Every structure is written in C-alpha cells, then in structure tokens.
C-alpha cells in the first residue's frame, strides 16, 4: 500500500517555536519527525511552509528516514512555499520546482511541459516565483507486478482577494498552467495526482454557507474545477474529464466534510468551514488503485486539517535521490563553508607548538617585568606624614573650652542632644489629645487621593454584553484597509457557526468609541 497525505501546515516553523533555541540540532528535527510520524504516510506534501532558502535550517530540511524537497517564494519572505517529504522507501526518481520548467536544471527533472505558448516568459516566471508547486515522480508497482510512473503535483493555489482583482486573474492563470502541465504528464504515459490546497470549495456541499454566497456556481474557480473533474454519478453521455475528486468518489454525500476553518472566529469548534484541500487523481488511477480517501480533522496545529489517500500499489524507490533533494544543497552537503569552520581548533605540528609555547612564556615574563616597573615608579605615601583616615562624626562639633574632656560615649550623647529638638510639655499633651482626630483626617485624605487616581487610571471599561446571549463580548481590530483601519469593535465571544445553531455567535456588533 502507498499512503499519501497533504496538509496546509500554515508555517512549518510554528510548532517549533521555543524549542529550536535550546538544542537546534535535536529538538527541531524531533518536532518535524513527530509530525511526519503522526501523519504516518509514505509521502507527505506540505503547503504554506512560509520559509525561504535563507532561513531554512538543516534540522527542518533533513529528517532521518526521509528525503525532502522544497520550493521557496522568491519575492517575499515568510510567504507561501511547499515541501514534500518522502520516506526512503518511496524515494522519487525525479523532482522539479515549479510548473513552467523555468526553474528546471535539466538534471533529474520531471519534464513534459505541454504547450505553454499562451503565456509570456514574464508571466510564467511570476506564476512560479511564489513557490506554489513541487513535482516528484515515482516508480510504482501494481499487484499484477507491472511497473508504472506516478507523478505527484504538490500545489498551494493562490487565494483570490475580493479587494485585489488582479489576484483573481493570477489565480486563474495559475489554474490554467497547472492543468496544462498535468494533462501533458498524462499524455506522456504517467499517472498523476494533484494534491494540496486548491483554495476553492467546489460544490455547495463543500461550503458552510453556500446558500448565502452570491453567484456561488458562477465563481471562475468552481467553473475551472467543473472542467477538470469527472462526476462518477453522472448520466451516460456526459463528458469524461481527466481527473476525479477522490474524497467525493468514496464519500459523495458526506456533509460537513470541511478541511479549513477560520482560526480568528474559532469556527472549528462548530465545524463551520469549507473544503479547500483535495487529492485529485487521474480517472484510471482512482478507479483501479485508490482504496480510500480521508480527512484527519483531529490533527491540530493549523487552520487546515490533513487530507490523504491510500493506493493499492507499492513504491519502487530510486537508487539515488534527484538533485533537487535538500541534502544536496551546498549549505547542507558540506560544500559550502560555514563561519564555524574557521573557528575550529586545528591540530598543530610539534615544532610550531613548541615555538608557540616559548613565545607565550617570554610574553608572560615580559608582562611581569612591566608590572614590577609600574609598581616601583608609583609614589608611596610617607609614614611620617599625617594619615588620611575617615573622620568621626564628633570631630565636626567643637567642644567648649571650659568643659572637661569627655569620653566618646558622652560625646555621642551630647551630639544626639544637640540634634534632637526640645518639645515643650504642653505641646506634647496637645498632640496626645489631638492624635486620633489628625489620624482620621489623614485617612480621609488618603481615601480622596485613592478615589481620584482610580478615576484617572481606572483601566479598561468592562466588556459590553452581547444581545443574543447576554455574555461578555471580545474586542477585535479592523485590519482591512479603509477608513476604519485600526478601529476597535466588540462582537460576540462565541465561535462562528450556522445561524440556526443557538450555541454559535450572535450578530452583536458595537464600535468601541465613536470615529
């Protein structure tokens, strides 16, 4: 059996924060290894890794028992990126970054690009510069003993922002390039699996609120998926398309089978999300070899959950990893010198070591001589001269000439007497009588001061209660560009869910202060 898993991990370094700084060589590798072991797959495809090559470290890239392949964003740091981890028993025979072939090295590449004349070179480079696609090609063996070629396309498709219409055009051009490459591989005789985050909920059953989405069926991304995927339940005479949604092949009517939820609104608690992650296989491969297609909603750590499939084939590992493998990168292969290399204590030959010891001994003798010379030239105080000892407090008070010399204890008593003011007996009695009254006034004054500062520094006001549940709200901040950017508002603290569910968030909204 061959088990493949895809997961939008929303940052491959996020589970490792707080550990990599203690023992970077061990903890990071253990954390990534635990993720791979938990997914328990022969091939793991990760999306939205959010690492670029300059911040990729060896513990993240090289895991014992696996060979890994990364595609990085070339435009922005901490953005996009995909990675594929293959067990050594499923080592690919070829690997390639991108869909267009512009980043191909012609050594160990997958090939089969199709006709891309409708794209300009600048457009192809822009589509592949965000690190959104990674191909690995494997040799598989069926139960009949036949060896075939299987190409996995690990993709993180662009998101279409409503406020940026140019991103919708970018997304559709990426879809078009992906389809051309996949169909070219099929035409060359390879089986193809497209897996990853496609960033489109295909059918109304794949979206939590499709009824209220305007022109849901007319979305360009859904129309593209309609043209790519076959419906196994369609009537005779319907067009046969090249790929099949493997999950809907096994679970055609499963509702609530979502893979992505809003982390801000806590929508995962009530399963209020959408299905954006897919394992798409070519028709022949799905019908003949797919045994199961599944979701893993219990796996936490991202706003997406993993998806995967099980095939009734075995992998035939390549004898050597393709050149794109991260262990061949200069910074990990040992061909690129690190600064630590120049700080290593090198072995010295005996002659050089003896001369160094002799030189250091002479240096120490010279230092002792210099120190002795400095001590000899430093002026010393004369013994006959007056000593500069610390003066006593009583030395600042001149005793009376007609008084006999007193002892030190009596001198101290006289100093204390001089420094202590005399209080008349009547004044003492008045303070004893008025003591309680003055203490009461001081207490009232303290309370007035306390109430004043509490009014000035009273802290935040109590949270208002939402209208639906009469529960304290939470404060949010507007992050969308516009006139309200940065303003605070209050909303219901409960997780987002269906409007018919009374335990979900109500529609309460209140600005924190007037604009």
Coordinates of C-alpha atoms in Angstrom, one line a residue:
X1 CA 0.0 0.0 0.0
X2 CA 1.1 3.6 -0.7
X3 CA -0.3 6.2 1.6
X4 CA 0.0 9.9 0.6
X5 CA -1.0 12.9 2.8
X6 CA -1.4 16.6 2.2
X7 CA -1.5 19.3 4.8
X8 CA -1.5 23.1 4.7
X9 CA 0.6 23.5 7.8
X10 CA 0.4 27.3 8.0
X11 CA 4.1 27.7 8.8
X12 CA 6.5 24.7 9.2
X13 CA 8.4 26.5 11.9
X14 CA 5.3 27.4 14.1
X15 CA 5.3 24.1 16.1
X16 CA 9.0 24.5 16.8
X17 CA 9.0 28.0 18.5
X18 CA 10.6 27.8 21.9
X19 CA 12.4 24.6 21.2
X20 CA 14.9 25.3 18.4
X21 CA 16.8 27.8 20.6
X22 CA 17.6 25.2 23.2
X23 CA 19.1 22.5 21.1
X24 CA 18.7 23.5 17.5
X25 CA 20.3 20.3 16.2
X26 CA 18.0 17.9 18.0
X27 CA 14.7 19.5 19.0
X28 CA 13.7 20.8 15.6
X29 CA 14.4 17.5 14.0
X30 CA 12.4 15.7 16.6
X31 CA 9.4 18.1 16.2
X32 CA 9.3 17.7 12.4
X33 CA 9.9 13.9 12.8
X34 CA 6.9 13.7 15.2
X35 CA 4.7 15.5 12.7
X36 CA 5.7 13.0 9.9
X37 CA 5.3 10.1 12.3
X38 CA 1.8 11.3 13.3
X39 CA 0.7 11.6 9.7
X40 CA 2.1 8.1 9.0
X41 CA 2.4 8.4 5.3
X42 CA 4.9 7.3 2.6
X43 CA 4.8 10.7 1.0
X44 CA 3.8 13.9 2.9
X45 CA 3.1 17.1 1.0
X46 CA 3.1 20.3 3.0
X47 CA 1.8 23.7 1.8
X48 CA 2.3 27.3 3.1
X49 CA 5.6 26.4 4.8
X50 CA 6.5 30.1 4.9
X51 CA 10.2 29.6 4.7
X52 CA 12.7 30.9 2.2
X53 CA 16.0 29.3 1.5
X54 CA 18.0 31.8 3.6
X55 CA 16.1 30.8 6.8
X56 CA 15.8 27.1 6.1
X57 CA 17.9 25.2 8.7
X58 CA 19.2 21.6 8.5
X59 CA 17.0 20.2 11.3
X60 CA 13.9 21.3 9.3
X61 CA 15.1 20.1 6.0
X62 CA 16.9 16.8 6.7
X63 CA 15.0 14.2 8.7
X64 CA 16.3 10.7 9.3
X65 CA 14.4 8.2 7.2
X66 CA 13.1 10.8 4.7
X67 CA 14.4 12.8 1.7
X68 CA 12.8 16.2 1.3
X69 CA 12.2 18.8 -1.5
X70 CA 11.4 22.4 -1.0
X71 CA 10.0 25.2 -3.3
X72 CA 10.5 28.7 -1.9
X73 CA 9.0 32.1 -2.6
X74 CA 11.4 34.2 -4.4
X75 CA 9.6 37.5 -3.9
X76 CA 8.6 37.6 -0.2
X77 CA 10.0 36.2 3.0
X78 CA 7.7 34.2 5.3
X79 CA 5.1 33.7 2.5
X80 CA 3.7 30.7 0.6
X81 CA 6.1 27.8 -0.1
X82 CA 5.6 24.0 -0.4
X83 CA 7.6 21.0 0.7
X84 CA 7.4 17.2 0.0
X85 CA 8.9 14.6 2.4
X86 CA 9.3 11.1 1.0
X87 CA 10.3 8.1 3.0
X88 CA 13.5 6.4 1.8
X89 CA 11.3 3.5 0.7
X90 CA 9.5 6.0 -1.6
X91 CA 12.4 7.9 -3.0
X92 CA 11.4 9.6 -6.2
X93 CA 13.4 9.2 -9.4
X94 CA 12.9 12.8 -10.4
X95 CA 11.9 16.1 -8.8
X96 CA 11.2 19.6 -10.1
X97 CA 10.3 23.0 -8.7
X98 CA 7.5 25.0 -10.4
X99 CA 5.1 24.2 -13.3
X100 CA 6.6 26.1 -16.2
X101 CA 10.1 24.5 -16.4
X102 CA 11.9 27.8 -16.0
X103 CA 13.5 26.7 -12.7
X104 CA 14.4 23.2 -14.1
X105 CA 18.1 22.3 -14.1
X106 CA 17.7 19.6 -16.8
X107 CA 19.3 17.1 -14.5
X108 CA 16.8 14.8 -12.7
X109 CA 13.8 17.0 -13.7
X110 CA 10.3 15.6 -14.4
X111 CA 9.8 17.2 -17.9
X112 CA 6.6 17.0 -20.0
X113 CA 5.5 20.7 -20.0
X114 CA 2.9 20.8 -22.7
X115 CA 2.1 23.8 -24.9
X116 CA 2.6 27.0 -23.0
X117 CA 2.6 29.4 -25.9
X118 CA -0.3 31.3 -24.4
X119 CA 1.9 32.5 -21.6
X120 CA 4.8 35.0 -21.8
X121 CA 8.1 34.3 -20.2
X122 CA 7.5 37.1 -17.6
X123 CA 4.1 35.6 -16.8
X124 CA 5.5 32.1 -16.3
X125 CA 8.2 33.4 -14.1
X126 CA 5.7 35.4 -12.0
X127 CA 3.5 32.3 -11.6
X128 CA 6.4 30.1 -10.4
X129 CA 8.2 32.7 -8.3
X130 CA 5.8 32.4 -5.3
X131 CA 6.9 28.8 -4.5
X132 CA 3.5 27.2 -5.1
X133 CA 4.2 24.0 -6.9
X134 CA 6.6 21.0 -6.5
X135 CA 6.6 17.8 -8.6
X136 CA 8.0 14.4 -7.6
X137 CA 8.0 11.4 -9.9
X138 CA 7.9 7.9 -8.5
X139 CA 8.1 4.4 -9.8
X140 CA 5.2 2.2 -8.5
X141 CA 4.4 -1.5 -8.9
X142 CA 0.8 -2.7 -9.1
X143 CA -0.4 -6.0 -7.6
X144 CA -0.1 -7.6 -11.0
X145 CA 3.6 -6.8 -10.9
X146 CA 3.5 -4.1 -13.6
X147 CA 5.8 -1.0 -13.0
X148 CA 4.3 2.4 -13.8
X149 CA 5.2 6.0 -13.3
X150 CA 3.3 8.2 -10.9
X151 CA 3.8 12.0 -10.7
X152 CA 2.7 13.9 -7.6
X153 CA 2.0 17.6 -8.0
X154 CA 2.1 19.3 -4.6
X155 CA 0.3 22.7 -5.0
X156 CA -0.7 25.7 -2.9
X157 CA -3.0 27.6 -5.2
X158 CA -3.4 31.4 -4.9
X159 CA -6.2 33.0 -2.9
X160 CA -8.5 35.4 -4.7
X161 CA -8.8 38.6 -2.6
X162 CA -12.0 40.5 -3.2
X163 CA -10.2 43.8 -2.8
X164 CA -7.5 42.8 -5.3
X165 CA -9.0 41.9 -8.6
X166 CA -5.5 41.2 -10.1
X167 CA -5.1 38.3 -7.7
X168 CA -8.2 36.6 -9.2
X169 CA -6.6 36.8 -12.6
X170 CA -3.3 35.5 -11.2
X171 CA -5.2 32.6 -9.6
X172 CA -7.0 31.6 -12.8
X173 CA -3.7 31.8 -14.8
X174 CA -2.1 29.5 -12.2
X175 CA -5.0 27.1 -12.6
X176 CA -4.6 27.1 -16.3
X177 CA -0.8 26.4 -16.1
X178 CA -1.5 23.6 -13.6
X179 CA -4.0 21.9 -15.9
X180 CA -1.6 22.2 -19.0
X181 CA 1.2 20.5 -17.1
X182 CA -1.0 17.8 -15.6
X183 CA -2.5 16.9 -18.9
X184 CA 0.9 16.9 -20.6
X185 CA 2.2 14.3 -18.0
X186 CA -0.9 12.2 -18.6
X187 CA -0.3 12.3 -22.3
X188 CA 3.3 11.2 -21.7
X189 CA 2.0 8.0 -20.0
X190 CA 2.4 8.9 -16.4
X191 CA -0.3 8.6 -13.7
X192 CA -0.9 12.0 -12.0
X193 CA -2.1 13.0 -8.6
X194 CA -2.8 16.7 -7.8
X195 CA -2.9 17.3 -4.1
X196 CA -2.8 20.3 -1.8
X197 CA -4.7 23.4 -1.1
X198 CA -6.7 24.5 -4.2
X199 CA -8.3 27.4 -2.4
X200 CA -11.7 26.7 -3.9
X201 CA -14.7 25.0 -2.4
X202 CA -16.0 23.1 -5.4
X203 CA -19.7 22.2 -4.6
X204 CA -22.3 23.7 -2.3
X205 CA -21.8 20.7 -0.1
X206 CA -18.2 21.7 0.4
X207 CA -19.1 25.2 1.8
X208 CA -20.7 26.0 5.1
X209 CA -22.8 28.9 3.7
X210 CA -23.1 28.3 0.0
X211 CA -26.7 29.4 0.0
X212 CA -25.8 33.0 1.0
X213 CA -22.8 33.3 -1.3
X214 CA -23.7 35.4 -4.3
X215 CA -23.4 33.6 -7.6
X216 CA -21.8 30.6 -6.0
X217 CA -21.9 28.4 -9.1
X218 CA -20.6 31.2 -11.3
X219 CA -17.3 31.5 -9.5
X220 CA -14.4 31.2 -12.0
X221 CA -12.5 28.8 -9.8
X222 CA -15.5 26.5 -9.5
X223 CA -16.1 26.6 -13.2
X224 CA -12.4 25.6 -13.7
X225 CA -12.9 22.6 -11.4
X226 CA -16.0 21.6 -13.2
X227 CA -13.9 21.4 -16.4
X228 CA -11.2 19.4 -14.7
X229 CA -13.1 16.8 -12.7
X230 CA -15.4 14.0 -13.7
X231 CA -18.5 13.2 -11.8
X232 CA -18.8 9.4 -11.3
X233 CA -22.5 9.7 -10.6
X234 CA -23.3 11.5 -13.9
X235 CA -25.5 10.1 -16.5
X236 CA -24.3 8.3 -19.7
X237 CA -23.3 10.7 -22.4
X238 CA -21.8 13.3 -20.0
X239 CA -18.3 14.5 -20.9
X240 CA -15.4 12.4 -19.4
X241 CA -12.8 14.6 -17.8
X242 CA -9.3 13.7 -16.8
X243 CA -9.4 13.8 -13.0
X244 CA -11.6 12.6 -10.1
X245 CA -12.1 14.2 -6.7
X246 CA -11.0 11.1 -4.7
X247 CA -12.9 12.1 -1.5
X248 CA -16.2 12.5 -3.3
X249 CA -15.6 9.3 -5.0
X250 CA -15.7 7.5 -1.7
X251 CA -18.0 10.0 0.2
X252 CA -20.2 11.5 -2.4
X253 CA -22.9 12.8 0.0
X254 CA -20.9 13.4 3.2
X255 CA -21.9 16.8 4.6
X256 CA -19.6 18.9 6.8
X257 CA -16.5 17.3 5.4
X258 CA -14.5 20.6 5.7
X259 CA -10.8 21.0 5.8
X260 CA -10.4 24.7 6.6
X261 CA -11.8 26.9 9.4
X262 CA -11.3 30.5 10.5
X263 CA -8.9 30.5 13.4
X264 CA -9.9 34.0 14.5
X265 CA -13.6 33.2 15.0
X266 CA -13.0 29.7 16.5
X267 CA -15.2 28.2 13.8
X268 CA -13.5 24.8 14.0
X269 CA -15.3 24.0 17.3
X270 CA -18.7 24.1 15.5
X271 CA -17.3 22.8 12.2
X272 CA -18.1 26.0 10.3
X273 CA -15.7 25.9 7.5
X274 CA -15.1 24.8 3.9
X275 CA -13.3 22.1 1.9
X276 CA -10.3 23.6 0.2
X277 CA -7.9 20.7 0.3
X278 CA -8.1 17.8 -2.2
X279 CA -6.5 14.7 -3.5
X280 CA -7.3 14.6 -7.2
X281 CA -6.2 11.5 -9.3
X282 CA -6.5 10.7 -12.9
X283 CA -9.5 8.5 -13.7
X284 CA -7.7 5.3 -14.3
X285 CA -5.6 5.6 -11.2
X286 CA -8.5 6.3 -8.9
X287 CA -10.8 3.6 -10.3
X288 CA -8.1 0.9 -10.3
X289 CA -5.9 1.6 -7.3
X290 CA -7.5 4.0 -4.8
X291 CA -8.6 2.1 -1.7
X292 CA -9.6 5.1 0.5
X293 CA -9.6 8.9 0.6
X294 CA -9.8 10.5 4.0
X295 CA -9.6 13.7 6.2
X296 CA -7.8 14.0 9.6
X297 CA -9.8 16.7 11.4
X298 CA -8.4 15.6 14.7
X299 CA -4.9 16.7 13.8
X300 CA -4.4 20.2 15.2
X301 CA -1.7 22.8 14.6
X302 CA -3.1 24.7 11.6
X303 CA -6.3 26.3 10.3
X304 CA -6.4 23.4 7.9
X305 CA -6.6 19.6 8.6
X306 CA -4.6 17.0 6.6
X307 CA -6.2 15.0 3.8
X308 CA -4.9 11.9 2.1
X309 CA -5.5 8.7 0.2
X310 CA -4.4 5.1 0.2
X311 CA -3.4 3.3 -3.1
X312 CA -3.1 -0.4 -3.6
X313 CA 0.4 -0.1 -5.1
X314 CA 3.9 -0.3 -3.8
X315 CA 6.6 2.1 -4.3
X316 CA 9.9 1.2 -6.0
X317 CA 12.5 3.5 -4.5
X318 CA 15.1 5.1 -6.7
X319 CA 18.7 4.2 -6.1
X320 CA 19.7 7.8 -5.6
X321 CA 17.7 11.0 -4.7
X322 CA 17.3 13.6 -7.5
X323 CA 19.5 16.7 -7.4
X324 CA 16.7 18.9 -6.0
X325 CA 16.8 17.0 -2.7
X326 CA 17.7 19.3 0.2
X327 CA 20.6 17.2 1.3
X328 CA 22.4 18.2 -1.9
X329 CA 22.1 21.9 -1.2
X330 CA 25.6 23.4 -0.7
X331 CA 24.7 24.6 2.8
X332 CA 23.7 21.1 3.9
X333 CA 26.0 19.0 1.8
X334 CA 29.2 20.4 3.3
X335 CA 30.4 22.0 0.2
X336 CA 29.7 25.5 1.5
X337 CA 32.0 26.5 4.3
X338 CA 30.3 27.9 7.4
X339 CA 31.9 30.5 9.7
X340 CA 32.3 27.9 12.4
X341 CA 34.8 26.1 10.1
X342 CA 37.2 29.0 10.6
X343 CA 36.9 28.9 14.4
X344 CA 37.7 25.2 14.8
X345 CA 40.8 24.4 16.8
X346 CA 43.2 22.9 14.3
X347 CA 46.0 20.4 15.1
X348 CA 49.5 21.9 15.2
X349 CA 52.8 20.3 14.4
X350 CA 55.2 19.8 17.4
X351 CA 57.8 22.4 16.1
X352 CA 55.1 25.1 15.7
X353 CA 53.6 24.2 19.1
X354 CA 57.0 24.4 20.9
X355 CA 57.8 27.7 19.4
X356 CA 54.3 29.0 20.4
X357 CA 54.8 27.9 24.0
X358 CA 58.3 29.5 24.1
X359 CA 56.8 32.7 22.7
X360 CA 54.0 32.7 25.2
X361 CA 56.5 32.1 28.1
X362 CA 58.6 35.1 27.0
X363 CA 55.4 37.2 26.8
X364 CA 54.5 36.3 30.4
X365 CA 58.0 37.1 31.7
X366 CA 57.8 40.5 30.0
X367 CA 54.4 41.2 31.4
X368 CA 55.7 40.5 35.0
X369 CA 58.7 42.9 34.4
X370 CA 56.4 45.6 33.2
X371 CA 54.1 45.2 36.1
X372 CA 57.0 45.3 38.6
X373 CA 58.3 48.5 36.9
X374 CA 54.9 50.2 37.2
X375 CA 54.8 49.3 41.0
X376 CA 58.3 50.7 41.5
X377 CA 57.5 54.0 39.9
X378 CA 54.2 54.5 41.7
X379 CA 54.6 57.1 44.6
X380 CA 54.2 55.8 48.1
X381 CA 52.8 57.8 51.0
X382 CA 55.2 58.8 53.7
X383 CA 54.9 57.2 57.1
X384 CA 55.8 60.4 58.9
X385 CA 53.0 62.4 57.2
X386 CA 49.5 62.7 58.5
X387 CA 47.2 59.8 57.9
X388 CA 44.0 60.3 55.9
X389 CA 41.8 58.1 58.0
X390 CA 38.0 58.5 58.0
X391 CA 36.8 61.2 60.4
X392 CA 34.4 60.7 63.2
X393 CA 31.1 62.5 63.4
X394 CA 32.0 64.2 66.6
X395 CA 35.1 65.8 65.0
X396 CA 32.8 68.3 63.3
X397 CA 31.5 69.7 66.6
X398 CA 33.8 72.0 68.6
X399 CA 33.7 71.2 72.4
X400 CA 33.5 74.1 74.9
X401 CA 36.9 75.2 76.1
X402 CA 35.8 75.4 79.8
X403 CA 34.4 71.8 79.8
X404 CA 36.5 68.9 80.8
X405 CA 37.3 66.3 78.1
X406 CA 34.5 63.8 77.9
X407 CA 34.6 60.2 77.0
X408 CA 33.5 59.1 73.5
X409 CA 30.1 57.8 74.8
X410 CA 29.4 61.1 76.5
X411 CA 30.4 62.9 73.3
X412 CA 27.9 60.9 71.3
X413 CA 25.2 61.7 73.8
X414 CA 25.9 65.3 73.6
X415 CA 25.7 65.2 69.8
X416 CA 22.3 63.4 70.0
X417 CA 21.1 66.0 72.4
X418 CA 22.2 68.8 70.1
X419 CA 20.5 67.3 67.1
X420 CA 17.2 66.5 69.0
X421 CA 14.8 69.4 69.2
X422 CA 13.2 70.2 72.5
X423 CA 9.4 69.9 72.7
X424 CA 7.6 71.7 75.4
X425 CA 5.4 69.6 77.8
X426 CA 2.2 71.5 76.8
X427 CA 2.8 70.7 73.1
X428 CA 3.3 67.0 73.9
X429 CA 0.0 66.9 75.8
X430 CA -1.8 68.6 72.9
X431 CA -0.6 66.1 70.4
X432 CA -1.7 63.2 72.6
X433 CA -5.2 64.7 72.7
X434 CA -5.4 65.6 69.0
X435 CA -3.8 62.4 67.8
X436 CA -7.0 60.4 66.9
X437 CA -8.5 63.4 65.1
X438 CA -5.4 64.0 62.9
X439 CA -5.2 60.3 62.1
X440 CA -8.9 60.4 60.9
X441 CA -8.2 63.4 58.7
X442 CA -5.2 61.7 57.2
X443 CA -7.2 58.6 56.5
X444 CA -9.9 60.7 54.7
X445 CA -7.3 62.5 52.7
X446 CA -5.8 59.2 51.6
X447 CA -9.2 57.9 50.5
X448 CA -9.8 61.1 48.5
X449 CA -6.4 60.6 46.7
X450 CA -7.1 57.0 46.1
X451 CA -10.5 57.7 44.5
X452 CA -9.0 60.4 42.4
X453 CA -6.3 58.2 40.9
X454 CA -8.8 55.4 40.4
X455 CA -11.0 57.7 38.3
X456 CA -7.9 58.8 36.3
X457 CA -6.3 55.4 35.9
X458 CA -9.4 53.2 36.1
X459 CA -8.2 50.8 33.4
X460 CA -10.4 49.5 30.6
X461 CA -14.1 49.6 30.8
X462 CA -16.0 46.3 31.4
X463 CA -16.9 44.4 28.2
X464 CA -20.4 45.0 27.0
X465 CA -22.8 42.1 26.9
X466 CA -23.8 40.7 23.5
X467 CA -27.5 41.0 22.6
X468 CA -28.1 37.3 21.8
X469 CA -26.6 35.6 24.9
X470 CA -26.0 38.5 27.4
X471 CA -22.4 37.3 27.7
X472 CA -19.2 39.5 27.8
X473 CA -18.0 40.3 24.3
X474 CA -14.5 40.2 22.8
X475 CA -12.7 43.2 21.3
X476 CA -11.5 42.9 17.7
X477 CA -9.4 45.3 15.5
X478 CA -10.2 46.2 11.9
X479 CA -7.3 45.0 9.7
X480 CA -8.9 45.6 6.3
X481 CA -7.6 48.7 4.5
X482 CA -10.1 51.5 4.5
X483 CA -11.4 54.4 6.6
X484 CA -11.9 52.1 9.7
X485 CA -8.5 50.5 9.6
X486 CA -7.2 50.1 13.2
X487 CA -10.5 50.8 14.9
X488 CA -11.7 48.5 17.7
X489 CA -15.1 46.9 18.0
X490 CA -16.9 44.4 20.2
X491 CA -18.5 41.2 19.0
X492 CA -19.9 38.0 20.4
X493 CA -17.2 35.8 22.0
X494 CA -18.8 32.5 20.9
X495 CA -17.4 30.6 17.9
X496 CA -18.7 31.2 14.5
X497 CA -21.3 28.7 13.4
X498 CA -24.6 28.2 11.5
X499 CA -27.2 30.9 12.2
X500 CA -29.6 28.2 13.2
X501 CA -27.3 26.9 15.9
X502 CA -28.1 28.8 19.2
X503 CA -24.7 28.0 20.6
X504 CA -22.9 29.9 17.8
X505 CA -22.0 33.5 17.6
X506 CA -24.8 36.1 17.5
X507 CA -24.9 39.2 15.3
X508 CA -24.0 41.7 18.0
X509 CA -21.6 44.5 16.9
X510 CA -20.6 47.7 18.6
X511 CA -17.8 50.2 17.9
X512 CA -15.6 50.7 21.0
X513 CA -15.7 54.5 20.6
X514 CA -17.0 57.0 18.0
X515 CA -14.8 57.6 14.9

